[in-house]
Amino acid sequence: MEDVYADRLSRFRANMRMLGVDGFVLEIGDEHLSEYVAPHAERIAWLTGFAGSAGKIVVLIDRAAIFVDGRYTGLVRQQVDAGKWAFVDEPAGSVTQWIRMNAACGARIGYDARLLPHARAVSMAEALREDGCEFVGLTNNPVDLSWSDQPTRPSGKAFALSVAYSGKTTSQKRQDVTDWLNTNKLDACVLVALDSIAWLLNLRGSDLATAPLNYGFALCYADGGAELFIDLEKVDEPTVRSLGDDMNIAAYGAFYGRLSELEGLTVAADPNRSPAAVYRALENAGAVIKPLRDPIVMAKAIKNPVEIDGFRNAHLLDGVSLTSFLHWFAREAPKGQLTELAAAAKLTAFRQQCEDLKGISFTPISAVDGNAAMPHYSPTKATDTAIGPGSIYLIDSGGQYLSGTTDVTRTLAVGTPSNDVRARFTQVLKAHVVLARARFPHGTLGSQIDAITRAPLWDVGIECTHGIGHGVGHFSNVHEGPVYLAKPRPNEDALSRGMVLSNEPGYYEAGKFGIRIENLVVVVDATVNGGTTPTLGFETLTLAPFDRALIIADMLDRREIDWIDEYHAMVWERLSPHLCAEVQRWLRRETRPLHADLHDASADCPVDQPAQPISI
């Protein structure tokens, strides 16, 4: 296989020379700057073998580098040939820094203008210009010129999402955009991000394996009209009718041609969510470009009451499946017959028993022992590892339901874990509880919540190598901006009521084990006794027990124990009516109060009751 990737890299360099550049920059993504992409856009995976969802490469004539963040520092070294590629960890090293250190003065560095955000293209061009290098936007890609069997763009059918799930009609949403355009004295705005278009039009699909989205572009106009550019075979007559009379449907490939017709119009295009090619087309057309944020970003991040209730329902459905899996795993894993792939497949099978499931929300991170120390490791046939007695197993997974998207991680002990692992797990659990219990004033930033959540880890001299949390879309992308619980970002947005985010502190020891505990939460109004400032907090949505075998109760203070006991009581109350008797009995043991006797705790908690269907 090494020879295959070496040959591909050699052909890539030959194509660079043909295109007249001395180097080329490529990021994981597609023509819509998506995080998760369809097979036709898996260019870096095809060229290097790296299968992560975030990464960048730079190829020069005599050397090449691949850049990943803390989630993938271990995985990239497993999958990519160190003899051909230098590994650069971000944010310690940047793409522009590496180019400036390794490229010759005056080098022409190319990039695919369809695949790089305009803002990044501009900033990189300015930085490289200081060393006399030219950053050149191309319409050809060296990968595409070599990839003879490159898959075609997906053509799955689009469908309308009922207002019973969206909470707001597409006409109402588009009126908000029309009002925004007129307030800002704009003639039109460009929408490129697939999740923005899906939310605005209440339109979903199956073009991506783990997100219910369609490949398409959109233009909205100040007179209330709009255009959707989509493969025409994807939309049937009922779907077209759902979009309204003032929506024009055009072929996907007609988008850039339409931009060339916007001469003299004042057009908004988000510089961070629009490819450089969009700006180039508008400039060539003679449009006046306003670099404003995509107006859908904040609108979809702040969920409406129907969407929030949908999330609660999705987590009830998901909790039944996940808890059934956890019970099964507790019984089967000690037998030593499971592998990472088998366990992940079993969890997906449990989810598939729910008719409301429309797919998984990402490829499961099913990892045992040292594999779990790579935060975004996903097993393949080549790496599939046995789960046996004494193992520490991490499973991070989620589902896509019409009512909402789920994302949950549990770390599980097979047999009796060591005290060292239990101590680390409990420290991560303390951090998780800090976030879950947090109260904060309006205007608080995600980076501030990230910092206070890390306090229990920092107190004992350990660190979580990734952000503490991310936004989650509604029956959409499992990772959604603009708010993240992570290190400070430029022009950071504040947390707002209605946002759904993950709470997922972790700790990883290379080659040994990984620990992560993840629930989803929604930002809600909160009260503080004696407080005088309007306050927000979090409501936990996820329903699944923590592994009691990994908890050292004596390391927890009274408030932490109270929160865990209250959470487990909620898990029991909401899930138990929908579980079979055997799983009920297991869940009762797993959710008993930390300092209570099992018999006393279950005395007034009936089990052996028939499982009840979930009312939607």
Coordinates of C-alpha atoms in Angstrom, one line a residue:
M1 CA 0.0 0.0 0.0
E2 CA 2.9 2.3 0.6
D3 CA 3.8 2.1 -3.1
V4 CA 0.3 3.1 -4.0
Y5 CA 0.5 6.3 -1.9
A6 CA 4.1 7.0 -3.1
D7 CA 2.9 6.7 -6.7
R8 CA 0.0 9.0 -6.1
L9 CA 2.3 11.6 -4.5
S10 CA 4.6 11.4 -7.5
R11 CA 1.7 12.0 -9.9
F12 CA 0.5 14.8 -7.7
R13 CA 3.9 16.6 -8.1
A14 CA 3.9 16.0 -11.8
N15 CA 0.4 17.7 -12.0
M16 CA 1.7 20.6 -9.9
R17 CA 4.5 21.2 -12.5
M18 CA 1.9 21.0 -15.3
L19 CA -0.2 23.6 -13.5
G20 CA 2.8 25.9 -13.2
V21 CA 3.2 25.9 -9.4
D22 CA 6.0 24.9 -7.1
G23 CA 3.8 23.8 -4.3
F24 CA 0.1 23.1 -3.4
V25 CA -2.0 23.6 -0.3
L26 CA -5.1 21.4 0.3
E27 CA -7.5 21.1 3.3
I28 CA -10.0 18.4 4.1
G29 CA -13.3 19.7 2.8
D30 CA -15.5 20.0 -0.3
E31 CA -16.9 22.8 -2.5
H32 CA -19.0 23.8 0.5
L33 CA -16.2 23.8 3.1
S34 CA -17.9 20.9 4.9
E35 CA -16.2 19.1 7.8
Y36 CA -17.5 15.7 6.8
V37 CA -17.5 15.1 3.1
A38 CA -18.8 12.6 0.5
P39 CA -16.4 10.1 -1.1
H40 CA -15.8 12.3 -4.2
A41 CA -14.2 14.9 -1.9
E42 CA -11.9 12.7 0.2
R43 CA -8.9 14.0 -1.6
I44 CA -6.4 14.0 1.3
A45 CA -7.4 10.4 2.2
W46 CA -6.9 9.3 -1.4
L47 CA -3.5 11.0 -1.5
T48 CA -2.1 10.2 1.9
G49 CA -4.2 7.4 3.6
F50 CA -5.2 9.8 6.4
A51 CA -8.8 9.2 7.3
G52 CA -9.4 12.0 9.9
S53 CA -12.1 14.7 9.4
A54 CA -9.7 17.6 9.9
G55 CA -6.3 18.2 8.4
K56 CA -4.2 20.1 5.8
I57 CA -1.3 19.2 3.5
V58 CA 1.4 21.2 1.8
V59 CA 3.3 19.5 -1.1
L60 CA 6.4 21.0 -2.5
I61 CA 8.6 19.6 -5.2
D62 CA 11.0 18.0 -2.7
R63 CA 9.1 17.6 0.5
A64 CA 5.6 17.5 2.0
A65 CA 3.8 18.0 5.3
I66 CA 0.5 17.0 6.9
F67 CA -1.0 19.2 9.6
V68 CA -3.5 17.9 12.3
D69 CA -4.8 19.0 15.6
G70 CA -4.6 17.2 19.0
R71 CA -7.4 14.8 18.0
Y72 CA -5.3 13.2 15.3
T73 CA -1.7 13.4 16.3
G74 CA -1.6 9.7 17.0
L75 CA -3.8 8.5 14.2
V76 CA -1.9 10.4 11.5
R77 CA 1.3 8.7 12.5
Q78 CA -0.4 5.3 12.1
Q79 CA -1.9 6.0 8.7
V80 CA 0.6 8.2 6.8
D81 CA 4.1 7.3 5.6
A82 CA 6.6 9.2 7.7
G83 CA 9.2 8.7 5.0
K84 CA 7.2 10.9 2.6
W85 CA 5.4 13.3 4.9
A86 CA 6.5 15.5 7.8
F87 CA 4.0 15.6 10.7
V88 CA 3.1 19.0 12.0
D89 CA 0.9 19.5 15.1
E90 CA -1.4 22.5 15.1
P91 CA -1.7 25.0 16.5
A92 CA 2.1 24.8 17.4
G93 CA 2.9 25.1 13.7
S94 CA 0.9 26.7 10.9
V95 CA 0.8 26.0 7.2
T96 CA 2.1 29.4 6.3
Q97 CA 5.0 29.1 8.7
W98 CA 6.0 25.8 7.3
I99 CA 5.9 27.1 3.7
R100 CA 8.0 30.1 4.6
M101 CA 10.6 27.9 6.2
N102 CA 10.7 25.3 3.4
A103 CA 9.7 26.9 0.1
A104 CA 12.2 28.8 -2.0
C105 CA 11.9 32.6 -2.2
G106 CA 9.6 33.5 -5.1
A107 CA 7.9 30.1 -5.2
R108 CA 4.4 29.9 -6.6
I109 CA 2.1 28.0 -4.2
G110 CA -1.2 26.9 -5.6
Y111 CA -4.6 26.1 -4.0
D112 CA -8.0 25.0 -5.3
A113 CA -10.1 28.2 -5.1
R114 CA -13.3 26.1 -4.8
L115 CA -12.0 24.4 -1.6
L116 CA -10.4 27.2 0.5
P117 CA -12.3 29.9 2.4
H118 CA -11.8 33.3 1.0
A119 CA -10.6 34.8 4.3
R120 CA -7.9 32.1 4.7
A121 CA -6.8 32.5 1.1
V122 CA -6.3 36.3 1.6
S123 CA -4.5 35.9 4.9
M124 CA -2.2 33.2 3.5
A125 CA -1.4 35.2 0.4
E126 CA -0.5 38.3 2.5
A127 CA 1.8 36.2 4.8
L128 CA 3.5 34.4 1.9
R129 CA 4.0 37.7 0.0
E130 CA 6.4 38.8 2.7
D131 CA 8.8 36.1 1.6
G132 CA 8.2 36.9 -2.1
C133 CA 6.0 33.8 -2.6
E134 CA 2.8 34.0 -4.7
F135 CA -0.3 32.2 -3.5
V136 CA -2.2 31.2 -6.7
G137 CA -5.9 30.2 -6.8
L138 CA -6.5 27.5 -9.4
T139 CA -9.5 25.9 -11.0
N140 CA -7.8 22.5 -11.3
N141 CA -6.7 20.3 -8.5
P142 CA -3.7 18.0 -8.8
V143 CA -5.6 15.2 -7.0
D144 CA -8.6 15.3 -9.4
L145 CA -6.3 15.2 -12.4
S146 CA -4.8 11.9 -11.1
W147 CA -7.9 10.3 -9.5
S148 CA -9.1 8.2 -12.4
D149 CA -11.9 6.4 -10.5
Q150 CA -13.0 9.4 -8.4
P151 CA -16.6 8.9 -7.3
T152 CA -19.3 11.2 -8.6
R153 CA -21.2 13.6 -6.5
P154 CA -24.0 11.8 -4.6
S155 CA -27.5 12.0 -6.0
G156 CA -29.8 11.0 -3.1
K157 CA -33.3 12.4 -3.0
A158 CA -34.0 15.6 -1.0
F159 CA -37.0 15.8 1.3
A160 CA -38.9 18.4 3.2
L161 CA -38.6 18.5 7.0
S162 CA -42.0 19.0 8.6
V163 CA -42.6 22.2 10.6
A164 CA -43.6 19.7 13.4
Y165 CA -39.8 19.1 13.7
S166 CA -38.4 22.5 12.5
G167 CA -40.7 24.7 14.5
K168 CA -40.7 27.4 11.9
T169 CA -41.7 27.3 8.2
T170 CA -39.2 28.0 5.5
S171 CA -41.3 31.1 4.5
Q172 CA -40.9 32.5 8.0
K173 CA -37.1 31.8 8.0
R174 CA -36.7 33.4 4.5
Q175 CA -38.6 36.4 5.6
D176 CA -36.1 36.9 8.4
V177 CA -33.3 36.8 5.8
T178 CA -35.2 39.2 3.6
D179 CA -35.5 41.6 6.5
W180 CA -31.8 41.2 7.2
L181 CA -30.9 42.0 3.6
N182 CA -33.0 45.2 3.6
T183 CA -31.8 46.3 7.0
N184 CA -28.2 46.0 5.7
K185 CA -29.1 47.6 2.3
L186 CA -28.1 44.5 0.4
D187 CA -29.5 43.1 -2.9
A188 CA -28.6 39.5 -2.3
C189 CA -26.6 37.1 -0.2
V190 CA -24.8 33.9 -1.1
L191 CA -25.2 30.7 0.9
V192 CA -22.7 28.0 0.4
A193 CA -22.7 26.0 3.6
L194 CA -24.9 22.9 3.3
D195 CA -26.3 23.1 6.9
S196 CA -27.3 26.8 6.4
I197 CA -29.2 25.9 3.2
A198 CA -30.8 22.9 4.9
W199 CA -32.0 24.9 7.9
L200 CA -33.3 27.8 5.9
L201 CA -35.3 25.7 3.5
N202 CA -36.3 22.9 5.9
L203 CA -34.7 20.6 3.4
R204 CA -32.8 17.4 4.2
G205 CA -31.2 14.6 2.3
S206 CA -28.6 11.9 2.3
D207 CA -25.6 13.1 0.3
L208 CA -23.3 12.8 3.3
A209 CA -22.9 9.5 5.2
T210 CA -23.5 11.0 8.6
A211 CA -25.3 14.3 8.1
P212 CA -28.8 14.6 6.4
L213 CA -27.8 17.3 3.9
N214 CA -27.9 17.9 0.2
Y215 CA -25.2 19.3 -2.1
G216 CA -26.4 22.7 -3.2
F217 CA -25.9 26.4 -3.3
A218 CA -28.5 29.2 -2.7
L219 CA -29.0 32.9 -3.4
C220 CA -31.5 35.0 -1.4
Y221 CA -32.7 38.4 -2.7
A222 CA -34.0 41.5 -1.0
D223 CA -37.3 41.2 -2.9
G224 CA -38.0 37.9 -1.1
G225 CA -37.1 35.6 -4.0
A226 CA -34.5 32.9 -3.8
E227 CA -32.7 30.4 -6.0
L228 CA -31.6 26.9 -5.1
F229 CA -28.8 25.3 -7.2
I230 CA -29.1 21.5 -6.9
D231 CA -29.0 18.4 -9.1
L232 CA -32.5 18.5 -10.5
E233 CA -33.1 14.8 -10.2
K234 CA -32.8 15.1 -6.4
V235 CA -36.1 17.1 -6.0
D236 CA -39.5 15.8 -6.8
E237 CA -42.7 17.9 -7.2
P238 CA -43.8 17.8 -3.6
T239 CA -40.4 18.9 -2.4
V240 CA -40.4 21.8 -4.9
R241 CA -43.8 22.8 -3.6
S242 CA -42.6 22.8 0.0
L243 CA -40.1 25.5 -0.9
G244 CA -42.7 28.1 -2.0
D245 CA -43.7 29.8 -5.2
D246 CA -40.9 32.4 -5.1
M247 CA -38.1 29.8 -5.1
N248 CA -36.4 29.2 -8.4
I249 CA -34.7 25.8 -8.8
A250 CA -31.7 25.6 -11.1
A251 CA -29.0 23.0 -11.8
Y252 CA -26.1 22.6 -9.4
G253 CA -23.6 23.4 -12.1
A254 CA -25.3 26.7 -12.9
F255 CA -24.3 28.4 -9.7
Y256 CA -21.0 30.1 -10.6
G257 CA -22.5 31.2 -13.9
R258 CA -25.3 32.9 -12.0
L259 CA -22.8 34.7 -9.9
S260 CA -21.3 36.2 -13.1
E261 CA -24.7 37.8 -13.8
L262 CA -24.9 39.9 -10.6
E263 CA -23.2 42.9 -12.0
G264 CA -23.9 46.1 -10.0
L265 CA -25.6 44.3 -7.1
T266 CA -24.5 44.6 -3.5
V267 CA -24.0 41.0 -2.4
A268 CA -23.2 39.6 1.0
A269 CA -20.8 36.6 1.1
D270 CA -19.4 35.2 4.3
P271 CA -15.6 35.2 3.9
N272 CA -15.2 32.3 6.2
R273 CA -18.0 30.2 4.8
S274 CA -17.5 31.0 1.1
P275 CA -14.8 29.6 -1.1
A276 CA -12.3 32.0 -2.7
A277 CA -13.9 31.1 -6.0
V278 CA -17.2 32.7 -5.0
Y279 CA -15.4 36.0 -4.3
R280 CA -13.5 35.8 -7.6
A281 CA -16.7 35.2 -9.5
L282 CA -18.5 38.1 -7.8
E283 CA -15.5 40.4 -8.4
N284 CA -15.3 39.4 -12.1
A285 CA -19.0 40.1 -12.4
G286 CA -18.6 43.6 -11.0
A287 CA -20.7 43.0 -7.9
V288 CA -20.2 45.0 -4.7
I289 CA -19.2 42.4 -2.1
K290 CA -20.0 42.8 1.5
P291 CA -18.0 40.4 3.7
L292 CA -20.7 39.7 6.2
R293 CA -21.4 36.6 8.3
D294 CA -23.8 34.1 6.8
P295 CA -27.1 35.2 8.4
I296 CA -28.2 31.6 9.1
V297 CA -25.2 30.9 11.4
M298 CA -26.7 32.3 14.6
A299 CA -30.3 31.7 13.7
K300 CA -29.8 27.9 13.5
A301 CA -27.4 27.9 16.5
I302 CA -30.1 29.2 18.8
K303 CA -32.7 26.5 18.8
N304 CA -36.4 27.3 19.0
P305 CA -38.7 25.6 21.5
V306 CA -39.8 22.9 19.1
E307 CA -36.2 22.0 18.2
I308 CA -35.2 21.9 21.8
D309 CA -38.2 19.5 22.6
G310 CA -37.1 17.5 19.6
F311 CA -33.6 17.2 21.1
R312 CA -35.1 15.9 24.3
N313 CA -37.1 13.3 22.4
A314 CA -34.1 12.3 20.3
H315 CA -32.0 11.7 23.5
L316 CA -34.8 9.6 25.0
L317 CA -34.8 7.4 21.9
D318 CA -31.0 7.3 21.8
G319 CA -30.8 6.7 25.5
V320 CA -32.9 3.6 25.3
S321 CA -30.6 2.2 22.5
L322 CA -27.4 3.2 24.2
T323 CA -28.4 1.8 27.6
S324 CA -29.4 -1.4 26.0
F325 CA -26.0 -1.6 24.4
L326 CA -24.2 -0.8 27.7
H327 CA -26.1 -3.6 29.4
W328 CA -25.2 -6.0 26.5
F329 CA -21.5 -4.8 26.6
A330 CA -21.3 -5.4 30.4
R331 CA -22.4 -9.0 29.8
E332 CA -20.4 -9.8 26.6
A333 CA -17.1 -7.9 26.9
P334 CA -15.7 -10.0 29.8
K335 CA -16.0 -13.1 27.6
G336 CA -13.1 -11.7 25.5
Q337 CA -14.8 -12.3 22.1
L338 CA -15.5 -8.7 21.1
T339 CA -13.5 -6.4 18.9
E340 CA -13.8 -2.6 18.3
L341 CA -15.6 -3.0 15.0
A342 CA -18.0 -5.6 16.4
A343 CA -18.9 -3.5 19.4
A344 CA -19.5 -0.4 17.2
A345 CA -21.7 -2.4 14.9
K346 CA -23.8 -3.8 17.8
L347 CA -24.4 -0.3 19.1
T348 CA -25.5 0.8 15.6
A349 CA -27.8 -2.2 15.4
F350 CA -29.4 -1.2 18.7
R351 CA -30.0 2.3 17.3
Q352 CA -31.5 0.9 14.1
Q353 CA -34.2 -0.8 16.1
C354 CA -35.7 2.7 16.4
E355 CA -37.8 3.5 13.4
D356 CA -37.1 7.2 13.8
L357 CA -33.4 6.8 13.2
K358 CA -32.3 8.2 9.9
G359 CA -28.6 7.4 10.3
I360 CA -25.6 7.8 12.5
S361 CA -24.2 11.3 13.2
F362 CA -20.6 10.3 12.7
T363 CA -18.4 7.2 12.3
P364 CA -18.3 5.6 15.8
I365 CA -15.1 6.1 17.8
S366 CA -14.8 2.6 19.2
A367 CA -11.4 2.3 20.8
V368 CA -9.8 0.1 23.4
D369 CA -6.8 0.8 25.6
G370 CA -4.0 2.6 23.6
N371 CA -6.3 3.2 20.6
A372 CA -8.5 5.3 22.9
A373 CA -5.6 7.6 23.6
M374 CA -6.1 8.9 20.0
P375 CA -9.2 11.0 20.6
H376 CA -10.7 10.5 17.1
Y377 CA -9.5 7.0 16.3
S378 CA -12.0 4.9 14.4
P379 CA -11.2 1.2 13.8
T380 CA -10.6 -0.3 10.4
K381 CA -10.3 -3.9 9.4
A382 CA -6.5 -3.4 9.6
T383 CA -6.5 -1.9 13.1
D384 CA -9.5 -3.7 14.7
T385 CA -8.4 -4.7 18.2
A386 CA -9.8 -7.2 20.7
I387 CA -11.7 -6.0 23.8
G388 CA -10.8 -8.3 26.6
P389 CA -10.8 -8.6 30.4
G390 CA -8.8 -5.7 31.9
S391 CA -9.5 -3.4 29.0
I392 CA -10.6 0.2 29.1
Y393 CA -13.0 0.8 26.3
L394 CA -14.2 4.2 24.9
I395 CA -17.3 4.5 22.6
D396 CA -18.2 7.9 21.1
S397 CA -21.2 7.7 18.8
G398 CA -24.4 9.4 17.9
G399 CA -27.6 9.2 15.9
Q400 CA -29.6 11.3 13.4
Y401 CA -33.3 11.5 14.3
L402 CA -35.9 13.6 12.6
S403 CA -36.3 15.3 16.0
G404 CA -32.6 15.9 16.7
T405 CA -29.0 14.9 16.6
T406 CA -27.2 13.0 19.4
D407 CA -23.5 12.7 20.3
V408 CA -22.5 10.8 23.4
T409 CA -19.3 9.2 24.8
R410 CA -18.9 6.6 27.6
T411 CA -15.7 5.1 28.9
L412 CA -16.2 1.5 30.2
A413 CA -14.1 -0.9 32.3
V414 CA -14.0 -4.5 31.3
G415 CA -13.4 -6.3 34.6
T416 CA -11.7 -4.5 37.5
P417 CA -9.9 -1.3 36.5
S418 CA -6.7 -0.2 38.2
N419 CA -6.9 2.6 40.8
D420 CA -4.8 4.8 38.6
V421 CA -7.4 4.6 35.8
R422 CA -10.2 5.1 38.2
A423 CA -8.5 8.2 39.6
R424 CA -8.1 9.7 36.1
F425 CA -11.7 8.8 35.2
T426 CA -13.0 10.5 38.4
Q427 CA -10.9 13.6 37.7
V428 CA -12.5 13.8 34.2
L429 CA -15.9 13.2 35.7
K430 CA -15.3 16.1 38.1
A431 CA -14.6 18.3 35.2
H432 CA -17.7 17.1 33.4
V433 CA -19.8 18.0 36.5
V434 CA -18.2 21.5 36.7
L435 CA -19.6 22.3 33.3
A436 CA -23.0 20.6 33.9
R437 CA -23.5 22.7 37.1
A438 CA -22.1 25.9 35.8
R439 CA -24.0 29.2 36.2
F440 CA -22.9 32.2 34.3
P441 CA -24.1 35.7 33.2
H442 CA -25.3 36.6 29.8
G443 CA -22.3 37.5 27.6
T444 CA -20.1 34.6 28.8
L445 CA -17.8 33.2 26.1
G446 CA -17.3 29.5 25.3
S447 CA -13.6 29.9 26.1
Q448 CA -14.4 31.0 29.6
I449 CA -16.5 27.9 30.2
D450 CA -13.8 25.8 28.7
A451 CA -11.3 27.2 31.2
I452 CA -13.4 26.7 34.3
T453 CA -14.2 23.1 33.2
R454 CA -10.5 22.3 33.0
A455 CA -9.9 23.4 36.7
P456 CA -10.2 19.8 38.2
L457 CA -7.7 18.6 35.6
W458 CA -5.3 21.4 36.1
D459 CA -5.5 21.0 39.8
V460 CA -3.8 17.6 39.5
G461 CA -1.4 18.6 36.7
I462 CA -3.2 17.0 33.7
E463 CA -4.7 18.4 30.5
C464 CA -7.4 17.6 28.0
T465 CA -5.8 17.9 24.5
H466 CA -9.0 19.0 22.7
G467 CA -11.8 21.5 23.2
I468 CA -14.3 20.8 26.0
G469 CA -17.3 21.2 23.7
H470 CA -18.8 22.0 20.4
G471 CA -22.2 23.1 19.1
V472 CA -24.6 20.6 17.6
G473 CA -27.0 21.1 14.8
H474 CA -30.7 20.1 14.8
F475 CA -31.0 17.0 12.5
S476 CA -27.9 18.4 10.8
N477 CA -24.1 18.5 11.4
V478 CA -23.0 17.0 14.7
H479 CA -20.3 19.8 14.9
E480 CA -21.8 23.3 14.5
G481 CA -20.5 26.8 15.1
P482 CA -20.3 29.6 15.9
V483 CA -19.8 28.8 19.6
Y484 CA -17.3 26.3 20.9
L485 CA -16.1 25.5 24.4
A486 CA -12.5 25.7 23.5
K487 CA -9.5 28.1 23.6
P488 CA -10.2 31.7 22.8
R489 CA -11.0 32.5 19.1
P490 CA -11.0 35.9 17.3
N491 CA -14.3 37.6 17.5
E492 CA -15.7 34.9 19.7
D493 CA -19.5 34.7 20.2
A494 CA -21.2 34.5 23.6
L495 CA -23.3 31.6 24.8
S496 CA -27.0 32.2 24.3
R497 CA -30.2 30.5 25.6
G498 CA -31.2 27.7 23.2
M499 CA -27.7 26.7 22.0
V500 CA -27.0 22.9 22.2
L501 CA -23.4 22.0 22.9
S502 CA -21.4 19.0 24.0
N503 CA -19.8 18.6 27.5
E504 CA -16.8 16.3 26.8
P505 CA -13.7 16.7 28.9
G506 CA -11.1 13.9 28.4
Y507 CA -7.7 12.6 29.4
Y508 CA -5.4 10.5 27.3
E509 CA -2.2 8.5 28.0
A510 CA -0.4 7.6 24.8
G511 CA -0.3 3.8 24.3
K512 CA -2.3 3.1 27.4
F513 CA -5.8 4.4 27.6
G514 CA -8.2 7.2 26.8
I515 CA -11.0 8.6 28.9
R516 CA -13.8 10.9 27.7
I517 CA -17.2 11.6 29.2
E518 CA -19.7 13.3 26.9
N519 CA -23.2 14.5 27.2
L520 CA -25.1 17.1 25.2
V521 CA -26.5 20.1 27.0
V522 CA -28.8 23.0 26.1
V523 CA -28.3 26.6 27.4
V524 CA -31.2 27.6 29.6
D525 CA -32.2 30.3 32.0
A526 CA -31.0 29.5 35.5
T527 CA -31.6 30.8 39.0
V528 CA -29.0 31.4 41.8
N529 CA -30.3 31.8 45.3
G530 CA -29.6 35.4 46.3
G531 CA -28.3 36.3 42.9
T532 CA -29.0 39.7 41.3
T533 CA -27.6 39.1 37.8
P534 CA -29.7 37.3 35.1
T535 CA -28.0 33.9 34.8
L536 CA -27.8 31.1 32.3
G537 CA -26.9 27.4 32.9
F538 CA -27.1 24.0 31.2
E539 CA -29.8 21.4 31.0
T540 CA -28.3 17.9 30.3
L541 CA -30.0 16.2 27.4
T542 CA -28.1 12.9 27.2
L543 CA -29.6 9.9 29.0
A544 CA -27.1 7.1 29.8
P545 CA -25.4 5.9 33.0
F546 CA -21.7 6.4 33.8
D547 CA -19.7 3.3 34.6
R548 CA -19.8 3.0 38.4
A549 CA -16.8 0.7 38.4
L550 CA -14.6 3.7 37.3
I551 CA -15.9 6.2 39.9
I552 CA -14.0 6.7 43.2
A553 CA -16.7 8.3 45.3
D554 CA -14.3 9.5 48.0
M555 CA -12.6 11.8 45.5
L556 CA -15.9 13.7 44.9
D557 CA -17.3 16.4 47.1
R558 CA -20.9 16.6 48.2
R559 CA -22.1 18.8 45.4
E560 CA -20.5 16.5 42.8
I561 CA -22.1 13.4 44.3
D562 CA -25.5 15.2 44.4
W563 CA -25.3 16.1 40.8
I564 CA -24.3 12.5 39.7
D565 CA -27.0 11.0 41.8
E566 CA -29.6 13.4 40.5
Y567 CA -28.5 12.7 36.9
H568 CA -28.6 9.0 37.4
A569 CA -32.1 9.3 39.0
M570 CA -33.2 11.2 35.9
V571 CA -31.7 8.5 33.6
W572 CA -33.6 5.8 35.6
E573 CA -36.9 7.7 35.6
R574 CA -37.0 8.5 31.9
L575 CA -35.5 5.3 30.4
S576 CA -36.7 2.5 32.7
P577 CA -40.3 2.5 31.4
H578 CA -39.0 1.7 27.9
L579 CA -36.5 -1.1 28.7
C580 CA -37.1 -4.8 29.1
A581 CA -37.0 -6.2 32.6
E582 CA -33.4 -7.5 32.4
V583 CA -32.0 -4.1 31.3
Q584 CA -34.2 -2.4 33.9
R585 CA -32.6 -4.5 36.7
W586 CA -29.1 -3.7 35.3
L587 CA -29.9 0.0 35.0
R588 CA -31.3 0.2 38.5
R589 CA -27.9 -1.1 39.9
E590 CA -26.0 1.3 37.7
T591 CA -28.0 4.4 38.7
R592 CA -28.3 3.7 42.4
P593 CA -27.0 6.6 44.6
L594 CA -23.3 6.5 45.0
H595 CA -23.4 6.0 48.8
A596 CA -26.7 4.1 49.0
D597 CA -27.2 0.4 49.7
L598 CA -28.5 -1.4 46.5
H599 CA -31.4 -3.0 48.4
D600 CA -32.6 0.2 50.0
A601 CA -32.2 2.2 46.8
S602 CA -34.3 -0.1 44.8
A603 CA -37.0 -0.8 47.3
D604 CA -39.4 1.7 45.8
C605 CA -38.2 1.4 42.2
P606 CA -40.3 -1.4 40.5
V607 CA -38.6 -3.5 37.9
D608 CA -39.8 -6.4 35.8
Q609 CA -42.4 -4.0 34.2
P610 CA -43.2 -4.4 30.5
A611 CA -41.3 -2.0 28.3
Q612 CA -43.5 0.9 27.1
P613 CA -43.3 2.4 23.6
I614 CA -42.0 5.9 23.4
S615 CA -44.7 8.5 22.6
I616 CA -43.4 11.0 20.0

